[in-house]
mmCIF file of C-alpha atoms in Angstrom:
data_model
loop_
_atom_site.group_PDB
_atom_site.id
_atom_site.type_symbol
_atom_site.label_atom_id
_atom_site.label_comp_id
_atom_site.label_asym_id
_atom_site.label_seq_id
_atom_site.Cartn_x
_atom_site.Cartn_y
_atom_site.Cartn_z
ATOM 1 C CA MET K 199 83.931 102.320 69.871
ATOM 2 C CA VAL K 200 86.378 99.122 69.560
ATOM 3 C CA VAL K 201 86.611 99.233 65.496
ATOM 4 C CA LEU K 202 86.644 102.482 65.544
ATOM 5 C CA THR K 203 89.919 102.830 66.838
ATOM 6 C CA THR K 204 91.074 99.864 63.780
ATOM 7 C CA TYR K 205 89.692 102.333 61.472
ATOM 8 C CA TYR K 206 92.033 104.808 63.058
ATOM 9 C CA GLU K 207 95.412 102.813 62.928
ATOM 10 C CA LYS K 208 95.214 100.609 59.570
ATOM 11 C CA GLY K 209 93.374 103.957 58.046
ATOM 12 C CA GLN K 210 90.489 103.266 56.521
ATOM 13 C CA TYR K 211 87.273 103.793 54.776
ATOM 14 C CA GLY K 212 89.093 107.331 54.825
ATOM 15 C CA LEU K 213 89.479 108.603 58.212
ATOM 16 C CA PRO K 214 93.378 109.457 58.319
ATOM 17 C CA VAL K 215 95.498 107.223 60.581
ATOM 18 C CA ASP K 216 95.873 108.383 63.235
ATOM 19 C CA GLN K 217 96.685 106.219 66.316
ATOM 20 C CA SER K 218 96.761 108.861 69.109
ATOM 21 C CA LYS K 219 93.332 109.515 68.112
ATOM 22 C CA ALA K 220 93.061 105.387 68.603
ATOM 23 C CA PHE K 221 94.403 105.303 71.789
ATOM 24 C CA GLU K 222 92.182 108.042 73.078
ATOM 25 C CA LEU K 223 89.623 106.085 71.697
ATOM 26 C CA LEU K 224 90.306 103.094 73.412
ATOM 27 C CA GLN K 225 90.850 104.814 76.785
ATOM 28 C CA HIS K 226 87.257 106.495 76.554
ATOM 29 C CA SER K 227 85.759 102.756 75.764
ATOM 30 C CA SER K 228 87.747 100.847 78.770
ATOM 31 C CA GLU K 229 86.124 104.719 81.182
ATOM 32 C CA LEU K 230 82.735 103.135 79.710
ATOM 33 C CA GLY K 231 82.715 99.835 80.987
ATOM 34 C CA SER K 232 84.089 97.824 77.668
ATOM 35 C CA ALA K 233 86.547 94.865 77.940
ATOM 36 C CA ALA K 234 87.169 94.840 74.371
ATOM 37 C CA GLY K 235 89.031 98.022 75.290
ATOM 38 C CA HIS K 236 90.456 97.813 77.722
ATOM 39 C CA PHE K 237 92.289 94.514 76.227
ATOM 40 C CA ASN K 238 93.385 96.849 73.575
ATOM 41 C CA LEU K 239 94.286 99.112 75.498
ATOM 42 C CA GLY K 240 96.997 96.536 77.300
ATOM 43 C CA ILE K 241 97.977 96.350 73.456
ATOM 44 C CA SER K 242 99.044 99.140 72.842
ATOM 45 C CA TYR K 243 100.807 99.503 76.320
ATOM 46 C CA ASP K 244 102.041 96.280 75.727
ATOM 47 C CA ASP K 245 103.556 96.499 72.454
ATOM 48 C CA GLY K 246 103.848 100.567 72.625
ATOM 49 C CA VAL K 247 101.535 101.673 69.909
ATOM 50 C CA GLY K 248 99.786 105.258 69.669
ATOM 51 C CA VAL K 249 101.455 105.793 74.245
ATOM 52 C CA GLU K 250 104.623 104.723 75.552
ATOM 53 C CA GLN K 251 105.300 101.437 76.934
ATOM 54 C CA ASP K 252 104.251 100.351 79.591
ATOM 55 C CA THR K 253 103.890 96.049 80.720
ATOM 56 C CA LYS K 254 102.523 97.726 84.503
ATOM 57 C CA LYS K 255 99.323 99.873 82.388
ATOM 58 C CA ALA K 256 98.924 96.505 80.068
ATOM 59 C CA PHE K 257 98.929 93.948 83.410
ATOM 60 C CA HIS K 258 96.329 96.530 84.784
ATOM 61 C CA HIS K 259 94.057 96.774 81.754
ATOM 62 C CA TYR K 260 94.428 93.395 80.773
ATOM 63 C CA GLN K 261 92.773 91.959 84.280
ATOM 64 C CA ILE K 262 90.425 94.408 84.608
ATOM 65 C CA ALA K 263 89.425 92.923 80.809
ATOM 66 C CA ALA K 264 89.598 89.269 82.220
ATOM 67 C CA MET K 265 88.096 90.482 84.513
ATOM 68 C CA MET K 266 84.746 91.106 82.709
ATOM 69 C CA GLY K 267 84.783 87.286 81.154
ATOM 70 C CA HIS K 268 87.537 88.675 77.910
ATOM 71 C CA VAL K 269 89.605 85.375 77.193
ATOM 72 C CA GLY K 270 92.097 87.002 74.721
ATOM 73 C CA ALA K 271 93.513 89.216 77.872
ATOM 74 C CA ARG K 272 92.891 85.806 80.540
ATOM 75 C CA HIS K 273 94.823 84.861 78.070
ATOM 76 C CA ASN K 274 97.566 87.862 77.399
ATOM 77 C CA LEU K 275 97.878 87.589 81.318
ATOM 78 C CA GLY K 276 98.761 84.031 81.480
ATOM 79 C CA CYS K 277 101.894 85.353 78.793
ATOM 80 C CA ALA K 278 103.017 87.922 80.591
ATOM 81 C CA GLU K 279 102.870 86.104 83.769
ATOM 82 C CA SER K 280 105.230 83.194 82.232
ATOM 83 C CA GLU K 281 107.018 86.106 81.565
ATOM 84 C CA ASN K 282 107.514 87.296 85.024
ATOM 85 C CA ARG K 283 108.324 83.755 86.074
ATOM 86 C CA ASN K 284 105.539 83.132 87.939
ATOM 87 C CA HIS K 285 104.645 79.817 85.915
ATOM 88 C CA GLN K 286 101.911 78.912 88.173
ATOM 89 C CA ARG K 287 99.596 81.907 88.428
ATOM 90 C CA ALA K 288 100.292 81.373 84.568
ATOM 91 C CA MET K 289 99.432 77.627 84.191
ATOM 92 C CA ARG K 290 96.428 79.258 85.492
ATOM 93 C CA HIS K 291 95.088 82.095 83.542
ATOM 94 C CA PHE K 292 96.174 79.902 80.921
ATOM 95 C CA MET K 293 93.570 76.884 82.185
ATOM 96 C CA ILE K 294 91.249 78.995 82.463
ATOM 97 C CA ALA K 295 90.414 80.130 79.870
ATOM 98 C CA ALA K 296 90.733 77.259 77.740
ATOM 99 C CA LYS K 297 87.571 76.105 79.676
ATOM 100 C CA CYS K 298 86.482 78.663 77.888
ATOM 101 C CA GLY K 299 87.019 77.434 74.513
ATOM 102 C CA TYR K 300 90.255 79.672 73.272
ATOM 103 C CA LYS K 301 92.376 77.209 71.254
ATOM 104 C CA CYS K 302 96.155 78.907 71.866
ATOM 105 C CA SER K 303 96.128 78.644 75.474
ATOM 106 C CA LEU K 304 94.796 74.967 75.483
ATOM 107 C CA ASP K 305 98.710 74.807 73.778
ATOM 108 C CA VAL K 306 99.986 75.862 76.339
ATOM 109 C CA VAL K 307 98.297 73.829 79.414
ATOM 110 C CA LYS K 308 99.071 71.172 77.706
ATOM 111 C CA GLN K 309 102.647 71.954 76.589
ATOM 112 C CA GLY K 310 102.470 72.957 80.175
ATOM 113 C CA PHE K 311 101.805 69.256 81.538
ATOM 114 C CA ILE K 312 104.088 67.820 78.481
ATOM 115 C CA ASP K 313 107.039 69.881 80.839
ATOM 116 C CA GLY K 314 105.118 69.068 84.596
ATOM 117 C CA LEU K 315 103.647 72.285 85.043
ATOM 118 C CA VAL K 316 99.863 70.811 84.565
ATOM 119 C CA THR K 317 98.866 67.660 86.972
ATOM 120 C CA LYS K 318 97.490 64.529 84.348
ATOM 121 C CA GLU K 319 93.925 65.770 86.656
ATOM 122 C CA GLY K 320 94.184 70.068 86.140
ATOM 123 C CA PHE K 321 94.965 68.225 82.235
ATOM 124 C CA GLU K 322 91.576 65.960 81.390
ATOM 125 C CA LYS K 323 89.623 68.806 83.940
ATOM 126 C CA THR K 324 90.976 71.551 81.242
ATOM 127 C CA LEU K 325 90.601 68.971 77.685
ATOM 128 C CA ARG K 326 86.695 68.736 79.137
ATOM 129 C CA ALA K 327 85.534 72.048 79.973
ATOM 130 C CA TYR K 328 87.808 72.912 76.063
ATOM 131 C CA GLN K 329 85.518 70.559 74.737
ATOM 132 C CA ALA K 330 82.560 71.146 76.701
ATOM 133 C CA SER K 331 83.257 75.220 75.739
ATOM 134 C CA CYS K 332 83.905 74.345 71.695
ATOM 135 C CA ASN K 333 80.575 72.418 71.119
ATOM 136 C CA GLU K 334 78.458 75.287 72.943
ATOM 137 C CA THR K 335 79.419 77.499 70.109
ATOM 138 C CA LYS K 336 78.234 75.044 66.895
ATOM 139 C CA SER K 337 75.991 75.173 64.897
ATOM 140 C CA GLU K 338 75.649 74.044 60.985
ATOM 141 C CA GLN K 339 75.669 77.887 60.194
ATOM 142 C CA ARG K 340 78.953 78.428 61.327
ATOM 143 C CA ASP K 341 80.259 75.347 59.743
ATOM 144 C CA ARG K 342 78.719 76.456 56.943
ATOM 145 C CA VAL K 343 81.089 79.714 57.307
ATOM 146 C CA ALA K 344 84.164 78.238 58.014
ATOM 147 C CA VAL K 345 83.929 75.533 54.604
ATOM 148 C CA ILE K 346 83.582 79.204 52.836
ATOM 149 C CA LYS K 347 86.581 80.781 54.450
ATOM 150 C CA ALA K 348 88.182 77.052 53.642
ATOM 151 C CA ARG K 349 87.284 77.487 50.128
ATOM 152 C CA ALA K 350 88.733 81.360 49.626
ATOM 153 C CA ARG K 351 91.386 79.966 51.250
ATOM 154 C CA GLU K 352 92.150 78.405 48.132
#
């Protein structure tokens, strides 16, 4: 259902561009317990797409998605906490996301270490967990796809 929302947002596969329909589908998917639905609702509220912008509702949906294991939502919670000047709380969110293999969060944690917001021990632990997570997802098939994608960009 979440994929269908993208088709309405962009008017793909013969569907008309309809932001309100996309938002309605996201609401329905979140009601059915979809982490991706909650994450995308958070983005919709954050950006004001198909709905009036509401950062509190965005934060709420990111929280639900993060509790369901959505790593991108965890990263976005870190961003929101950082914007609210809750830097220690933000770093905890980024460290959790980085430990799950989220590169953007790892980059933020690295900068947090440089800025003195993350301890050396915390950074090392996060870096080790990030590497372990990446190693778990490695496969020959993924490597082949990466090569094909790289060639396609050339």
